[in-house]
């Protein structure tokens, strides 16, 4: 594979959703696969997308008094180093705003006080650059429903080694993982085909390629999310996506097949999170125009969520 696949490749086969900011280049004219991608894509026309979106609504759990704290999701965000503290904060706070009960951040020591100072609502563990990062993390894994790996990780070698260990430990425990920050060259002539093939090359890991339209593939189907957002893109928007995806993946995997009608839970979760992020962007842009930032978008999560999923 030509592109840098990042840690995602290490966990192929588990319940993993990889987020990309750009797609992989073509690696060979796989015509049969291409044809299949096209026909599947065409099958998901606007009308079908409406019924698929109905299935997304089915994964949203009802708010009931019977549930105890933790059932709507305990989400872990792995990321945050000296240089980057905003990304893990945005991902974790988004997970809470979307409906998780608890959000943990596992970050490098120096990042912890900074992330704590942004919010009293997050539980912050300064373990990622310690000598026992993987062991420390393994203590928490049984209490987590999903992991979001990547926001604000930086490129420090030892940190990334720990992350690889954490991904393997999560896979061993069947904990679903959202991996952020894969990237590679775009093949603009065939974006659907390339996202499909990337998913297959990673062992049918669900892949979300962010862009003008978001493309989502599980190696079999390609869904397009072209829900209206705005022309404003701000740094941190992808972290809102990864945090909400962490929660929705957990919900989707809890949902029985009678409600998902045979669709892949991870595809539905990805469609839900992409739509929500775009709706937040749309609403924030209505109010703030050019000055829209991720903080403005996060403030819209509640109403955007109701508009999309509860009407
Ligand atoms: C459920 O799946 C069947 C068979 O693929 C399809 O005909 C039907 O429209 C689907 N229903 C919904 C609500 O998506
Ligand atoms: C991925 O999905 C494709 C299409 O269904 C299938 O042909 C292929 O064997 C799958 N690969 C893996 C590693 O499961």
Short mmCIF file of C-alpha atoms and ligand atoms in Angstrom, two decimals:
data_model
loop_
_atom_site.label_atom_id
_atom_site.label_comp_id
_atom_site.label_asym_id
_atom_site.label_seq_id
_atom_site.Cartn_x
_atom_site.Cartn_y
_atom_site.Cartn_z
CA UNK A 1 0.00 0.00 0.00
CA UNK A 2 1.44 3.31 -1.04
CA UNK A 3 0.00 5.56 1.61
CA UNK A 4 0.88 5.90 5.24
CA UNK A 5 -1.84 3.92 6.92
CA UNK A 6 -0.96 4.90 10.46
CA UNK A 7 -1.90 2.74 13.40
CA UNK A 8 -5.20 1.75 11.77
CA UNK A 9 -3.55 -1.07 9.91
CA UNK A 10 -2.53 -2.70 13.17
CA UNK A 11 -6.12 -3.34 14.17
CA UNK A 12 -7.67 -4.46 10.93
CA UNK A 13 -10.63 -6.72 11.49
CA UNK A 14 -11.76 -5.30 14.82
CA UNK A 15 -14.64 -2.84 15.09
CA UNK A 16 -12.64 0.07 13.83
CA UNK A 17 -13.67 3.24 12.10
CA UNK A 18 -10.85 5.15 10.47
CA UNK A 19 -11.21 8.82 9.69
CA UNK A 20 -9.29 10.27 6.82
CA UNK A 21 -8.69 13.77 5.71
CA UNK A 22 -7.69 12.53 2.27
CA UNK A 23 -8.06 9.29 0.38
CA UNK A 24 -5.55 6.81 -0.83
CA UNK A 25 -4.19 6.76 -4.37
CA UNK A 26 -5.30 4.02 -6.70
CA UNK A 27 -3.21 0.92 -6.56
CA UNK A 28 -4.16 -1.01 -9.66
CA UNK A 29 -7.18 -0.99 -11.95
CA UNK A 30 -9.49 -3.30 -10.01
CA UNK A 31 -12.30 -3.01 -12.48
CA UNK A 32 -14.66 -5.51 -10.99
CA UNK A 33 -14.47 -3.89 -7.59
CA UNK A 34 -14.88 -0.51 -9.17
CA UNK A 35 -18.05 -1.57 -10.98
CA UNK A 36 -19.44 -2.96 -7.79
CA UNK A 37 -18.61 0.25 -5.95
CA UNK A 38 -20.38 2.29 -8.60
CA UNK A 39 -23.51 0.15 -8.66
CA UNK A 40 -23.68 0.10 -4.89
CA UNK A 41 -23.19 3.81 -4.79
CA UNK A 42 -25.94 4.37 -7.31
CA UNK A 43 -28.22 2.08 -5.35
CA UNK A 44 -27.87 4.51 -2.46
CA UNK A 45 -29.53 7.38 -4.19
CA UNK A 46 -31.17 10.21 -2.25
CA UNK A 47 -34.35 8.21 -1.68
CA UNK A 48 -32.44 5.25 -0.25
CA UNK A 49 -30.34 7.60 1.84
CA UNK A 50 -33.57 8.70 3.52
CA UNK A 51 -34.35 5.15 4.59
CA UNK A 52 -30.74 4.61 5.64
CA UNK A 53 -30.97 7.77 7.71
CA UNK A 54 -34.08 6.35 9.37
CA UNK A 55 -31.91 3.43 10.48
CA UNK A 56 -29.46 5.92 12.00
CA UNK A 57 -32.33 7.25 14.11
CA UNK A 58 -32.96 3.70 15.28
CA UNK A 59 -29.52 3.47 16.91
CA UNK A 60 -30.14 6.47 19.18
CA UNK A 61 -31.07 5.16 22.63
CA UNK A 62 -34.12 6.61 24.36
CA UNK A 63 -33.46 8.65 27.48
CA UNK A 64 -35.08 6.70 30.29
CA UNK A 65 -34.90 6.90 34.04
CA UNK A 66 -34.11 3.19 34.19
CA UNK A 67 -30.57 3.54 32.92
CA UNK A 68 -27.72 4.06 35.32
CA UNK A 69 -24.73 6.25 34.73
CA UNK A 70 -22.41 4.74 32.17
CA UNK A 71 -24.91 2.94 29.97
CA UNK A 72 -25.12 5.70 27.38
CA UNK A 73 -21.38 5.38 26.95
CA UNK A 74 -18.03 5.74 28.65
CA UNK A 75 -15.74 6.98 25.93
CA UNK A 76 -11.94 7.18 26.04
CA UNK A 77 -9.98 9.64 23.92
CA UNK A 78 -6.32 8.75 23.42
CA UNK A 79 -4.36 11.83 22.41
CA UNK A 80 -2.92 15.10 23.57
CA UNK A 81 0.73 16.05 23.89
CA UNK A 82 2.63 19.20 24.74
CA UNK A 83 1.90 20.84 21.39
CA UNK A 84 -1.69 19.70 20.93
CA UNK A 85 -4.25 19.99 23.70
CA UNK A 86 -7.29 21.36 21.85
CA UNK A 87 -8.00 18.28 19.71
CA UNK A 88 -8.50 15.74 22.55
CA UNK A 89 -10.56 18.31 24.45
CA UNK A 90 -12.85 18.90 21.45
CA UNK A 91 -13.27 15.16 20.84
CA UNK A 92 -14.03 14.35 24.48
CA UNK A 93 -16.40 17.26 25.11
CA UNK A 94 -18.23 16.43 21.87
CA UNK A 95 -18.69 12.86 23.08
CA UNK A 96 -20.31 14.23 26.25
CA UNK A 97 -22.49 16.71 24.40
CA UNK A 98 -23.74 14.01 22.05
CA UNK A 99 -24.80 11.93 25.02
CA UNK A 100 -21.95 9.91 26.53
CA UNK A 101 -22.13 9.64 30.31
CA UNK A 102 -18.40 9.95 30.85
CA UNK A 103 -15.46 11.01 28.73
CA UNK A 104 -11.88 10.15 29.64
CA UNK A 105 -8.79 11.63 28.05
CA UNK A 106 -5.54 9.64 28.09
CA UNK A 107 -2.77 12.08 27.23
CA UNK A 108 0.88 12.94 27.78
CA UNK A 109 1.79 14.29 31.21
CA UNK A 110 2.34 17.88 30.13
CA UNK A 111 -1.00 18.06 28.32
CA UNK A 112 -3.09 16.97 31.29
CA UNK A 113 -3.27 20.19 33.37
CA UNK A 114 -4.02 22.17 30.25
CA UNK A 115 -6.88 19.89 29.17
CA UNK A 116 -8.26 19.86 32.72
CA UNK A 117 -8.24 23.62 32.76
CA UNK A 118 -10.42 23.72 29.64
CA UNK A 119 -13.14 21.69 31.31
CA UNK A 120 -14.10 20.27 34.70
CA UNK A 121 -16.30 17.74 32.90
CA UNK A 122 -13.54 15.52 31.56
CA UNK A 123 -11.57 12.85 33.41
CA UNK A 124 -7.95 13.30 32.42
CA UNK A 125 -5.23 10.66 32.81
CA UNK A 126 -1.61 11.80 32.26
CA UNK A 127 -0.34 8.34 31.27
CA UNK A 128 0.46 8.29 27.59
CA UNK A 129 4.18 9.15 27.75
CA UNK A 130 4.84 7.25 30.96
CA UNK A 131 6.85 4.00 31.03
CA UNK A 132 3.73 1.87 31.62
CA UNK A 133 1.30 3.57 29.27
CA UNK A 134 -0.19 0.36 27.92
CA UNK A 135 -0.53 -1.24 31.38
CA UNK A 136 -2.14 1.91 32.78
CA UNK A 137 -4.52 1.96 29.88
CA UNK A 138 -5.38 -1.72 30.29
CA UNK A 139 -6.68 -0.93 33.79
CA UNK A 140 -9.25 1.38 32.23
CA UNK A 141 -10.18 -0.56 29.11
CA UNK A 142 -12.73 -2.84 30.82
CA UNK A 143 -14.64 0.28 31.89
CA UNK A 144 -14.72 1.88 28.44
CA UNK A 145 -17.24 1.26 25.65
CA UNK A 146 -15.31 2.87 22.80
CA UNK A 147 -11.96 4.52 22.15
CA UNK A 148 -11.17 7.48 19.93
CA UNK A 149 -7.49 7.33 19.08
CA UNK A 150 -5.53 10.10 17.46
CA UNK A 151 -6.72 13.62 18.28
CA UNK A 152 -3.65 15.70 19.09
CA UNK A 153 -1.20 12.79 19.18
CA UNK A 154 1.64 14.52 17.39
CA UNK A 155 4.47 12.50 15.91
CA UNK A 156 6.58 11.51 18.90
CA UNK A 157 7.93 7.98 18.29
CA UNK A 158 7.62 6.52 21.83
CA UNK A 159 4.11 7.97 22.18
CA UNK A 160 3.05 6.31 18.93
CA UNK A 161 4.56 2.99 20.13
CA UNK A 162 2.35 3.18 23.21
CA UNK A 163 -0.62 3.93 21.00
CA UNK A 164 0.09 0.83 18.95
CA UNK A 165 0.09 -1.23 22.15
CA UNK A 166 -3.18 0.38 23.22
CA UNK A 167 -4.78 -0.42 19.87
CA UNK A 168 -3.73 -4.05 20.20
CA UNK A 169 -5.05 -4.25 23.77
CA UNK A 170 -8.38 -2.76 22.65
CA UNK A 171 -8.64 -5.22 19.82
CA UNK A 172 -8.00 -8.11 22.22
CA UNK A 173 -10.91 -6.87 24.34
CA UNK A 174 -13.21 -6.19 21.38
CA UNK A 175 -13.47 -2.53 22.22
CA UNK A 176 -14.52 -0.52 19.18
CA UNK A 177 -11.98 2.05 18.09
CA UNK A 178 -12.22 5.22 16.03
CA UNK A 179 -8.78 6.00 14.60
CA UNK A 180 -8.25 9.58 13.51
CA UNK A 181 -5.54 11.11 11.35
CA UNK A 182 -4.89 8.66 8.56
CA UNK A 183 -3.94 10.52 5.44
CA UNK A 184 -2.74 9.98 1.92
CA UNK A 185 -2.91 11.39 -1.58
CA UNK A 186 -6.39 11.87 -3.04
CA UNK A 187 -7.52 10.17 -6.21
CA UNK A 188 -10.01 12.80 -7.26
CA UNK A 189 -11.06 10.93 -10.41
CA UNK A 190 -12.49 8.03 -8.40
CA UNK A 191 -13.09 8.95 -4.77
CA UNK A 192 -15.69 6.21 -4.23
CA UNK A 193 -13.48 3.49 -5.61
CA UNK A 194 -10.50 4.62 -3.61
CA UNK A 195 -12.33 4.78 -0.30
CA UNK A 196 -13.79 1.33 -0.97
CA UNK A 197 -10.39 -0.14 -1.79
CA UNK A 198 -8.74 1.52 1.17
CA UNK A 199 -11.32 -0.07 3.44
CA UNK A 200 -10.67 -3.47 1.88
CA UNK A 201 -6.90 -3.04 2.08
CA UNK A 202 -7.26 -2.39 5.81
CA UNK A 203 -9.30 -5.58 6.22
CA UNK A 204 -12.72 -3.96 5.77
CA UNK A 205 -12.19 -1.42 8.48
CA UNK A 206 -14.94 1.19 8.11
CA UNK A 207 -13.37 4.28 6.57
CA UNK A 208 -14.69 7.83 6.63
CA UNK A 209 -13.12 10.17 4.14
CA UNK A 210 -13.88 13.73 5.10
CA UNK A 211 -14.30 16.21 2.30
CA UNK A 212 -16.79 18.33 0.42
CA UNK A 213 -18.95 15.23 0.66
CA UNK A 214 -17.99 12.70 3.29
CA UNK A 215 -17.54 9.19 1.93
CA UNK A 216 -18.05 6.19 4.17
CA UNK A 217 -17.16 2.62 3.25
CA UNK A 218 -17.03 -0.73 5.00
CA UNK A 219 -15.38 -2.50 2.07
CA UNK A 220 -18.75 -3.46 0.60
CA UNK A 221 -20.76 -0.27 0.29
CA UNK A 222 -19.95 3.38 -0.14
CA UNK A 223 -22.30 5.89 1.47
CA UNK A 224 -22.13 9.60 0.74
CA UNK A 225 -22.96 12.15 3.41
CA UNK A 226 -23.78 15.39 1.68
CA UNK A 227 -25.90 16.88 4.41
CA UNK A 228 -25.72 20.66 4.15
CA UNK A 229 -22.93 22.22 6.21
CA UNK A 230 -21.28 25.45 5.18
CA UNK A 231 -18.26 26.57 3.23
CA UNK A 232 -16.50 27.36 6.51
CA UNK A 233 -14.05 24.72 7.71
CA UNK A 234 -12.32 25.30 10.99
CA UNK A 235 -9.55 23.45 12.77
CA UNK A 236 -11.03 21.08 15.33
CA UNK A 237 -14.13 20.24 13.31
CA UNK A 238 -12.72 16.75 12.71
CA UNK A 239 -12.41 16.26 16.47
CA UNK A 240 -16.11 16.98 16.91
CA UNK A 241 -16.67 14.26 14.31
CA UNK A 242 -14.39 11.72 15.97
CA UNK A 243 -15.84 12.31 19.45
CA UNK A 244 -19.44 11.98 18.27
CA UNK A 245 -18.50 8.92 16.25
CA UNK A 246 -17.09 7.27 19.38
CA UNK A 247 -20.49 7.54 21.08
CA UNK A 248 -22.51 6.55 18.04
CA UNK A 249 -20.36 3.50 17.37
CA UNK A 250 -21.08 2.31 20.89
CA UNK A 251 -24.81 2.89 20.45
CA UNK A 252 -24.88 1.25 17.02
CA UNK A 253 -23.15 -1.88 18.29
CA UNK A 254 -25.74 -2.15 21.08
CA UNK A 255 -28.61 -1.93 18.60
CA UNK A 256 -30.19 -5.20 17.55
CA UNK A 257 -30.30 -6.30 13.89
CA UNK A 258 -34.09 -5.86 13.81
CA UNK A 259 -33.50 -2.12 14.11
CA UNK A 260 -30.57 -1.84 11.73
CA UNK A 261 -32.26 -3.94 9.04
CA UNK A 262 -29.06 -5.75 8.15
CA UNK A 263 -27.02 -2.58 7.66
CA UNK A 264 -23.54 -2.38 9.15
CA UNK A 265 -23.78 -0.66 12.57
CA UNK A 266 -20.48 1.11 11.94
CA UNK A 267 -21.71 2.55 8.64
CA UNK A 268 -24.83 3.86 10.35
CA UNK A 269 -22.78 5.37 13.18
CA UNK A 270 -20.49 7.07 10.68
CA UNK A 271 -23.40 8.45 8.68
CA UNK A 272 -24.94 9.77 11.89
CA UNK A 273 -21.74 11.45 13.11
CA UNK A 274 -20.94 12.99 9.73
CA UNK A 275 -24.48 14.37 9.43
CA UNK A 276 -24.38 15.75 12.95
CA UNK A 277 -21.03 17.49 12.40
CA UNK A 278 -22.34 19.08 9.21
CA UNK A 279 -25.55 20.19 10.89
CA UNK A 280 -23.51 21.80 13.71
CA UNK A 281 -21.40 23.55 11.12
CA UNK A 282 -24.50 24.76 9.29
CA UNK A 283 -26.16 26.13 12.42
CA UNK A 284 -22.98 27.76 13.75
CA UNK A 285 -22.37 29.39 10.38
CA UNK A 286 -25.88 30.87 10.39
CA UNK A 287 -24.99 32.69 13.58
CA UNK A 288 -21.30 33.42 13.26
CA UNK A 289 -20.53 33.37 9.55
CA UNK A 290 -16.86 33.66 8.78
CA UNK A 291 -15.89 33.78 12.44
CA UNK A 292 -17.31 30.28 13.12
CA UNK A 293 -14.99 28.12 15.21
CA UNK A 294 -15.25 24.61 16.60
CA UNK A 295 -16.37 25.97 19.97
CA UNK A 296 -19.35 27.56 18.20
CA UNK A 297 -20.10 24.26 16.51
CA UNK A 298 -19.98 22.33 19.78
CA UNK A 299 -22.49 24.78 21.25
CA UNK A 300 -24.91 23.65 18.51
CA UNK A 301 -24.66 19.90 19.22
CA UNK A 302 -27.86 19.78 21.32
CA UNK A 303 -30.17 21.47 18.84
CA UNK A 304 -28.48 19.89 15.82
CA UNK A 305 -28.99 16.47 17.38
CA UNK A 306 -32.71 17.12 18.01
CA UNK A 307 -33.20 18.48 14.52
CA UNK A 308 -31.62 15.45 12.88
CA UNK A 309 -32.59 12.57 15.09
CA UNK A 310 -35.52 13.51 17.28
CA UNK A 311 -38.01 15.10 14.88
C1 LIG B 1 -34.78 -3.09 4.95
O1 LIG B 1 -34.12 -3.94 4.02
C2 LIG B 1 -34.93 -4.38 2.95
C3 LIG B 1 -34.12 -5.38 2.14
O2 LIG B 1 -32.87 -4.85 1.80
C4 LIG B 1 -35.39 -3.16 2.12
O3 LIG B 1 -36.24 -3.56 1.09
C5 LIG B 1 -36.13 -2.20 3.05
O4 LIG B 1 -36.46 -1.00 2.33
C6 LIG B 1 -35.25 -1.82 4.23
N1 LIG B 1 -35.99 -0.97 5.17
C7 LIG B 1 -35.47 0.15 5.67
C8 LIG B 1 -36.32 0.90 6.64
O5 LIG B 1 -34.36 0.55 5.38
C1 LIG B 2 -13.86 -7.41 2.64
O1 LIG B 2 -15.11 -7.33 1.97
C2 LIG B 2 -15.07 -7.79 0.63
C3 LIG B 2 -16.42 -7.51 -0.01
O2 LIG B 2 -17.46 -8.10 0.72
C4 LIG B 2 -14.69 -9.28 0.65
O3 LIG B 2 -14.60 -9.75 -0.68
C5 LIG B 2 -13.34 -9.46 1.35
O4 LIG B 2 -13.03 -10.80 1.47
C6 LIG B 2 -13.37 -8.83 2.74
N1 LIG B 2 -12.03 -8.86 3.29
C7 LIG B 2 -11.78 -9.25 4.55
C8 LIG B 2 -10.35 -9.20 5.00
O5 LIG B 2 -12.66 -9.66 5.29
#
